[in-house]
Amino acid sequence: MLSSSRTLLLTALAPLAWGSTYAVTAEFLPPDRPLLAATLRALPAGLALLAATRVLPRGHWWWRAAVLGALNIGIFFALLFIAAYRLPGGVAAVLGAVQPLLAAGLAVPLLGERVGRRSLLAGLAGVVGVALVVLRATARLDALGILAGLAGAACMATGTVLTKRWGRPEGVGPLAMTGWQLAAGGLLLLPVALLVEGAPPALTAVNLAGYAYLAIANTALAYWIWFAGVGRLPAASVALLGLLSPVSAAVLGWAALGQALTVVQLLGMGIALGSTVLGQPRARTSRGEADTAGLPPVAPRSQSTSATA
């Protein structure tokens, strides 16, 4: 079993990859097609993982997979791309940064996790840090975009906590669970995208490359890593890793697009990174052995509803 620190570092790769979503949407995808982008990001990746794992849900896991797929993928992706198209990336990122606070609040009644002042402080400081990194004085505000951003953060927070609460069926790994959710979310999005946006436009090679990147690296691989981490880390702890996405986006803009980084942005990065570290459980020692810092105890997985994965 991976140690808690290694699990944390590995899980952090997912939000670091998600930091590229806004840039890819703006630079590579056709305009005004948020639902198409959400569908092509989720459905091909989900079907590919289902084909690779050849494991389907059983019993009550059919409706659980549908609920998790809607919250973590279908509804969340749609709202994410609506916010991305209607708001500057910075504004959308700040709205998404409230997710750790929402997840921490939901973890109290659903998981019985205690939310201390340190976690709340980390969440609030994280929002401030992200705002310093991405907000600009000229940022325009759009009411629908703001509602979509906040609702998307709420969906992802709820999905993260429920993923932690329900765990996985016996013998089913994170890769299969990821495939279930991506396929369910993609199938939910497909008819809505066709109804609202109509048939897809002619796609260029650049468009196809953008969709392929989002489906493979940004979704299939990243969500596999993410859901594996959700199963081993406290919900509030793993949600704080989402603060890394806007930091990653700013660094990518500087390295790949030649965008300047100001002193204020660097300060915001430091606050966001510090908040992520501050919000992690402290390791404790007992009889010379380190505590697993919030990892659930190793036990056989069952299909019963439990507070740990």
Short mmCIF file of C-alpha atoms in Angstrom, two decimals:
data_model
loop_
_atom_site.label_atom_id
_atom_site.label_comp_id
_atom_site.label_asym_id
_atom_site.label_seq_id
_atom_site.Cartn_x
_atom_site.Cartn_y
_atom_site.Cartn_z
CA MET A 1 0.00 0.00 0.00
CA LEU A 2 1.26 3.44 -0.85
CA SER A 3 2.11 5.71 2.05
CA SER A 4 -0.16 8.69 2.64
CA SER A 5 2.42 11.16 1.35
CA ARG A 6 2.94 9.21 -1.86
CA THR A 7 -0.80 8.82 -2.31
CA LEU A 8 -1.22 12.56 -1.84
CA LEU A 9 1.50 13.40 -4.38
CA LEU A 10 0.11 10.95 -6.92
CA THR A 11 -3.45 12.25 -6.48
CA ALA A 12 -2.17 15.80 -6.97
CA LEU A 13 -1.24 14.91 -10.56
CA ALA A 14 -4.95 14.96 -11.48
CA PRO A 15 -5.70 18.63 -10.66
CA LEU A 16 -2.34 19.60 -12.12
CA ALA A 17 -3.51 18.06 -15.41
CA TRP A 18 -6.93 19.70 -15.11
CA GLY A 19 -5.19 23.08 -15.03
CA SER A 20 -4.86 22.81 -18.81
CA THR A 21 -8.61 22.50 -19.44
CA TYR A 22 -9.35 26.20 -19.90
CA ALA A 23 -6.38 26.77 -22.22
CA VAL A 24 -7.26 23.78 -24.39
CA THR A 25 -10.92 24.86 -24.52
CA ALA A 26 -10.02 28.37 -25.61
CA GLU A 27 -7.22 27.48 -28.05
CA PHE A 28 -8.21 24.15 -29.60
CA LEU A 29 -11.96 23.59 -29.40
CA PRO A 30 -14.72 25.04 -31.62
CA PRO A 31 -16.51 28.02 -30.06
CA ASP A 32 -19.90 27.91 -28.33
CA ARG A 33 -20.07 24.13 -27.95
CA PRO A 34 -19.73 23.50 -24.20
CA LEU A 35 -21.98 20.42 -24.14
CA LEU A 36 -20.20 18.87 -27.11
CA ALA A 37 -16.87 19.43 -25.36
CA ALA A 38 -18.19 17.85 -22.17
CA THR A 39 -19.60 14.83 -24.03
CA LEU A 40 -16.48 14.14 -26.10
CA ARG A 41 -14.33 14.51 -23.02
CA ALA A 42 -16.29 11.92 -21.03
CA LEU A 43 -17.98 9.35 -23.26
CA PRO A 44 -15.07 8.07 -25.40
CA ALA A 45 -12.86 7.79 -22.32
CA GLY A 46 -15.56 5.94 -20.38
CA LEU A 47 -16.28 3.47 -23.17
CA ALA A 48 -12.55 2.81 -23.62
CA LEU A 49 -12.13 2.05 -19.92
CA LEU A 50 -15.19 -0.23 -19.93
CA ALA A 51 -13.72 -2.13 -22.86
CA ALA A 52 -10.35 -2.40 -21.11
CA THR A 53 -11.65 -3.55 -17.72
CA ARG A 54 -14.69 -5.58 -18.91
CA VAL A 55 -16.36 -5.03 -15.55
CA LEU A 56 -19.94 -3.77 -15.27
CA PRO A 57 -21.86 -2.65 -12.17
CA ARG A 58 -24.05 -5.12 -10.34
CA GLY A 59 -27.10 -4.68 -8.14
CA HIS A 60 -27.40 -1.27 -6.49
CA TRP A 61 -24.14 -0.21 -8.07
CA TRP A 62 -26.02 0.53 -11.31
CA TRP A 63 -27.83 3.48 -9.73
CA ARG A 64 -24.84 4.47 -7.61
CA ALA A 65 -22.62 4.60 -10.68
CA ALA A 66 -25.29 6.68 -12.43
CA VAL A 67 -25.48 9.15 -9.52
CA LEU A 68 -21.70 9.45 -9.22
CA GLY A 69 -21.35 9.72 -12.99
CA ALA A 70 -23.88 12.55 -13.04
CA LEU A 71 -22.29 14.48 -10.17
CA ASN A 72 -18.60 13.93 -10.91
CA ILE A 73 -18.80 13.86 -14.70
CA GLY A 74 -22.05 14.61 -16.54
CA ILE A 75 -23.47 17.61 -14.72
CA PHE A 76 -20.06 18.81 -13.56
CA PHE A 77 -18.50 18.76 -17.05
CA ALA A 78 -21.47 20.59 -18.56
CA LEU A 79 -21.34 23.33 -15.92
CA LEU A 80 -17.54 23.49 -16.16
CA PHE A 81 -17.57 24.14 -19.89
CA ILE A 82 -20.47 26.60 -19.64
CA ALA A 83 -18.41 28.56 -17.10
CA ALA A 84 -15.30 28.23 -19.27
CA TYR A 85 -17.08 29.64 -22.32
CA ARG A 86 -18.94 32.45 -20.51
CA LEU A 87 -16.30 33.60 -18.03
CA PRO A 88 -12.63 34.42 -18.10
CA GLY A 89 -10.64 31.43 -16.90
CA GLY A 90 -9.60 33.32 -13.78
CA VAL A 91 -13.15 33.99 -12.61
CA ALA A 92 -14.18 30.39 -13.26
CA ALA A 93 -11.15 29.13 -11.35
CA VAL A 94 -11.98 31.22 -8.29
CA LEU A 95 -15.52 29.86 -8.26
CA GLY A 96 -14.15 26.34 -8.48
CA ALA A 97 -11.84 27.05 -5.55
CA VAL A 98 -14.78 27.00 -3.13
CA GLN A 99 -15.09 23.25 -3.69
CA PRO A 100 -12.84 22.29 -0.71
CA LEU A 101 -15.04 24.30 1.66
CA LEU A 102 -18.18 22.64 0.29
CA ALA A 103 -16.61 19.18 0.51
CA ALA A 104 -15.50 19.81 4.09
CA GLY A 105 -19.02 20.83 5.06
CA LEU A 106 -20.59 17.77 3.40
CA ALA A 107 -18.03 15.42 4.96
CA VAL A 108 -19.36 16.19 8.45
CA PRO A 109 -22.88 14.70 8.07
CA LEU A 110 -22.07 12.12 5.36
CA LEU A 111 -18.70 10.79 6.50
CA GLY A 112 -18.47 11.84 10.12
CA GLU A 113 -15.19 13.61 9.40
CA ARG A 114 -14.30 16.43 11.75
CA VAL A 115 -13.56 19.78 10.15
CA GLY A 116 -11.12 21.73 12.27
CA ARG A 117 -10.22 25.37 12.16
CA ARG A 118 -7.03 24.50 10.32
CA SER A 119 -8.97 22.95 7.42
CA LEU A 120 -11.40 25.87 7.24
CA LEU A 121 -8.54 28.35 7.32
CA ALA A 122 -6.78 26.42 4.55
CA GLY A 123 -9.92 26.48 2.40
CA LEU A 124 -10.50 30.21 2.84
CA ALA A 125 -6.84 31.04 2.28
CA GLY A 126 -6.91 28.86 -0.83
CA VAL A 127 -9.72 30.92 -2.35
CA VAL A 128 -7.73 34.10 -1.67
CA GLY A 129 -4.60 32.57 -3.16
CA VAL A 130 -6.38 31.46 -6.31
CA ALA A 131 -7.97 34.91 -6.67
CA LEU A 132 -4.52 36.53 -6.54
CA VAL A 133 -3.24 34.14 -9.19
CA VAL A 134 -6.00 34.44 -11.75
CA LEU A 135 -8.23 37.48 -11.25
CA ARG A 136 -7.75 40.62 -13.29
CA ALA A 137 -9.32 44.05 -12.84
CA THR A 138 -10.77 43.82 -16.35
CA ALA A 139 -12.45 40.45 -15.75
CA ARG A 140 -16.04 40.53 -16.97
CA LEU A 141 -18.79 38.87 -14.97
CA ASP A 142 -21.67 36.88 -16.42
CA ALA A 143 -24.53 35.82 -14.17
CA LEU A 144 -25.14 32.47 -15.89
CA GLY A 145 -21.43 31.73 -15.94
CA ILE A 146 -21.10 32.47 -12.22
CA LEU A 147 -24.07 30.24 -11.37
CA ALA A 148 -22.61 27.46 -13.53
CA GLY A 149 -19.22 27.76 -11.81
CA LEU A 150 -20.69 27.61 -8.30
CA ALA A 151 -23.07 24.77 -9.17
CA GLY A 152 -20.21 22.84 -10.75
CA ALA A 153 -18.13 23.18 -7.59
CA ALA A 154 -21.08 21.94 -5.53
CA CYS A 155 -21.57 18.93 -7.83
CA MET A 156 -17.92 17.92 -7.67
CA ALA A 157 -17.81 18.35 -3.90
CA THR A 158 -20.90 16.20 -3.46
CA GLY A 159 -19.58 13.57 -5.86
CA THR A 160 -16.24 13.43 -4.06
CA VAL A 161 -17.87 12.90 -0.68
CA LEU A 162 -20.30 10.27 -1.98
CA THR A 163 -17.46 8.46 -3.76
CA LYS A 164 -15.70 8.30 -0.41
CA ARG A 165 -18.84 7.20 1.44
CA TRP A 166 -19.87 4.42 -0.95
CA GLY A 167 -16.39 3.06 -1.64
CA ARG A 168 -16.16 0.31 -4.27
CA PRO A 169 -17.69 -3.15 -4.67
CA GLU A 170 -15.54 -6.12 -3.73
CA GLY A 171 -13.03 -6.95 -6.46
CA VAL A 172 -13.59 -3.72 -8.43
CA GLY A 173 -10.62 -1.38 -8.82
CA PRO A 174 -10.44 2.38 -9.40
CA LEU A 175 -10.00 1.96 -13.16
CA ALA A 176 -13.33 0.16 -13.55
CA MET A 177 -15.08 2.65 -11.24
CA THR A 178 -13.68 5.50 -13.32
CA GLY A 179 -15.01 3.87 -16.48
CA TRP A 180 -18.47 3.46 -14.95
CA GLN A 181 -18.67 7.11 -14.00
CA LEU A 182 -17.28 8.47 -17.26
CA ALA A 183 -19.61 6.29 -19.34
CA ALA A 184 -22.64 7.18 -17.22
CA GLY A 185 -21.82 10.88 -17.33
CA GLY A 186 -21.15 10.80 -21.07
CA LEU A 187 -24.40 8.97 -21.83
CA LEU A 188 -26.25 11.56 -19.76
CA LEU A 189 -24.63 14.38 -21.71
CA LEU A 190 -25.06 12.95 -25.22
CA PRO A 191 -28.82 13.50 -25.75
CA VAL A 192 -28.70 16.87 -24.00
CA ALA A 193 -25.86 18.03 -26.25
CA LEU A 194 -27.67 16.92 -29.39
CA LEU A 195 -30.94 18.52 -28.27
CA VAL A 196 -29.45 21.85 -27.19
CA GLU A 197 -26.55 22.31 -29.62
CA GLY A 198 -27.59 20.15 -32.56
CA ALA A 199 -25.29 18.03 -34.69
CA PRO A 200 -21.55 18.59 -34.19
CA PRO A 201 -19.87 21.00 -36.61
CA ALA A 202 -17.10 19.95 -38.97
CA LEU A 203 -14.06 19.38 -36.78
CA THR A 204 -10.54 20.35 -37.76
CA ALA A 205 -7.40 18.41 -36.93
CA VAL A 206 -6.74 20.93 -34.18
CA ASN A 207 -10.20 20.35 -32.71
CA LEU A 208 -9.72 16.58 -32.78
CA ALA A 209 -6.33 16.89 -31.11
CA GLY A 210 -7.85 19.01 -28.36
CA TYR A 211 -10.70 16.57 -27.75
CA ALA A 212 -8.28 13.62 -27.76
CA TYR A 213 -6.07 15.27 -25.16
CA LEU A 214 -9.03 16.08 -22.92
CA ALA A 215 -10.44 12.55 -23.20
CA ILE A 216 -7.21 10.62 -22.64
CA ALA A 217 -4.77 12.54 -20.44
CA ASN A 218 -7.10 15.10 -18.89
CA THR A 219 -9.96 12.69 -18.16
CA ALA A 220 -9.36 8.92 -18.35
CA LEU A 221 -5.92 8.99 -16.75
CA ALA A 222 -6.48 11.95 -14.44
CA TYR A 223 -9.80 10.70 -13.05
CA TRP A 224 -8.41 7.22 -12.51
CA ILE A 225 -5.70 8.77 -10.34
CA TRP A 226 -8.22 11.07 -8.64
CA PHE A 227 -10.75 8.39 -7.66
CA ALA A 228 -7.97 6.13 -6.38
CA GLY A 229 -6.85 8.99 -4.13
CA VAL A 230 -10.40 9.72 -2.96
CA GLY A 231 -10.58 6.15 -1.69
CA ARG A 232 -7.50 6.57 0.51
CA LEU A 233 -7.55 10.18 1.68
CA PRO A 234 -10.05 12.21 3.75
CA ALA A 235 -12.61 13.93 1.52
CA ALA A 236 -11.74 17.44 2.71
CA SER A 237 -8.04 16.71 2.29
CA VAL A 238 -8.29 15.49 -1.28
CA ALA A 239 -10.67 18.32 -2.23
CA LEU A 240 -8.00 20.85 -1.27
CA LEU A 241 -5.81 19.45 -4.03
CA GLY A 242 -8.18 21.12 -6.47
CA LEU A 243 -6.46 24.39 -5.62
CA LEU A 244 -3.53 23.16 -7.70
CA SER A 245 -5.51 23.47 -10.95
CA PRO A 246 -5.40 27.29 -11.29
CA VAL A 247 -1.78 27.30 -10.17
CA SER A 248 -1.01 24.77 -12.89
CA ALA A 249 -2.94 26.86 -15.42
CA ALA A 250 -0.90 29.97 -14.57
CA VAL A 251 2.40 28.10 -14.83
CA LEU A 252 1.37 26.57 -18.17
CA GLY A 253 0.43 30.01 -19.45
CA TRP A 254 3.86 31.31 -18.49
CA ALA A 255 5.83 28.34 -19.85
CA ALA A 256 3.88 27.57 -23.03
CA LEU A 257 2.11 30.80 -23.99
CA GLY A 258 4.65 33.38 -22.86
CA GLN A 259 2.33 34.99 -20.33
CA ALA A 260 4.02 37.05 -17.63
CA LEU A 261 3.81 36.17 -13.95
CA THR A 262 3.54 39.13 -11.60
CA VAL A 263 4.65 39.36 -8.01
CA VAL A 264 1.01 39.23 -6.92
CA GLN A 265 0.47 36.02 -8.88
CA LEU A 266 3.56 34.44 -7.34
CA LEU A 267 2.28 35.44 -3.90
CA GLY A 268 -1.10 33.86 -4.72
CA MET A 269 0.63 30.66 -5.83
CA GLY A 270 2.47 30.52 -2.54
CA ILE A 271 -0.75 30.98 -0.58
CA ALA A 272 -2.60 28.34 -2.63
CA LEU A 273 0.23 25.81 -2.26
CA GLY A 274 0.58 26.60 1.43
CA SER A 275 -3.17 26.12 1.91
CA THR A 276 -3.00 22.71 0.26
CA VAL A 277 -0.24 21.64 2.65
CA LEU A 278 -1.88 23.24 5.70
CA GLY A 279 -5.15 21.40 5.09
CA GLN A 280 -3.59 17.93 5.12
CA PRO A 281 -3.90 15.76 8.26
CA ARG A 282 -0.90 15.75 10.55
CA ALA A 283 0.96 12.50 10.87
CA ARG A 284 1.03 11.05 14.35
CA THR A 285 3.28 8.38 15.75
CA SER A 286 2.32 5.54 18.01
CA ARG A 287 4.71 2.82 19.22
CA GLY A 288 7.28 4.01 16.73
CA GLU A 289 5.02 3.73 13.69
CA ALA A 290 3.74 6.68 11.70
CA ASP A 291 0.03 7.25 11.45
CA THR A 292 -1.38 6.96 7.95
CA ALA A 293 -2.52 10.60 8.04
CA GLY A 294 -6.17 9.98 7.38
CA LEU A 295 -5.95 6.90 5.16
CA PRO A 296 -8.78 4.47 5.82
CA PRO A 297 -7.82 1.16 7.42
CA VAL A 298 -7.11 -1.69 5.05
CA ALA A 299 -10.11 -4.02 5.01
CA PRO A 300 -11.91 -6.18 2.45
CA ARG A 301 -14.23 -4.12 0.32
CA SER A 302 -17.89 -4.85 0.47
CA GLN A 303 -21.00 -3.66 -1.25
CA SER A 304 -22.45 -2.20 1.92
CA THR A 305 -22.69 1.53 2.36
CA SER A 306 -19.73 2.69 4.40
CA ALA A 307 -17.95 5.88 5.24
CA THR A 308 -14.66 4.68 3.76
CA ALA A 309 -13.74 3.41 0.32
#
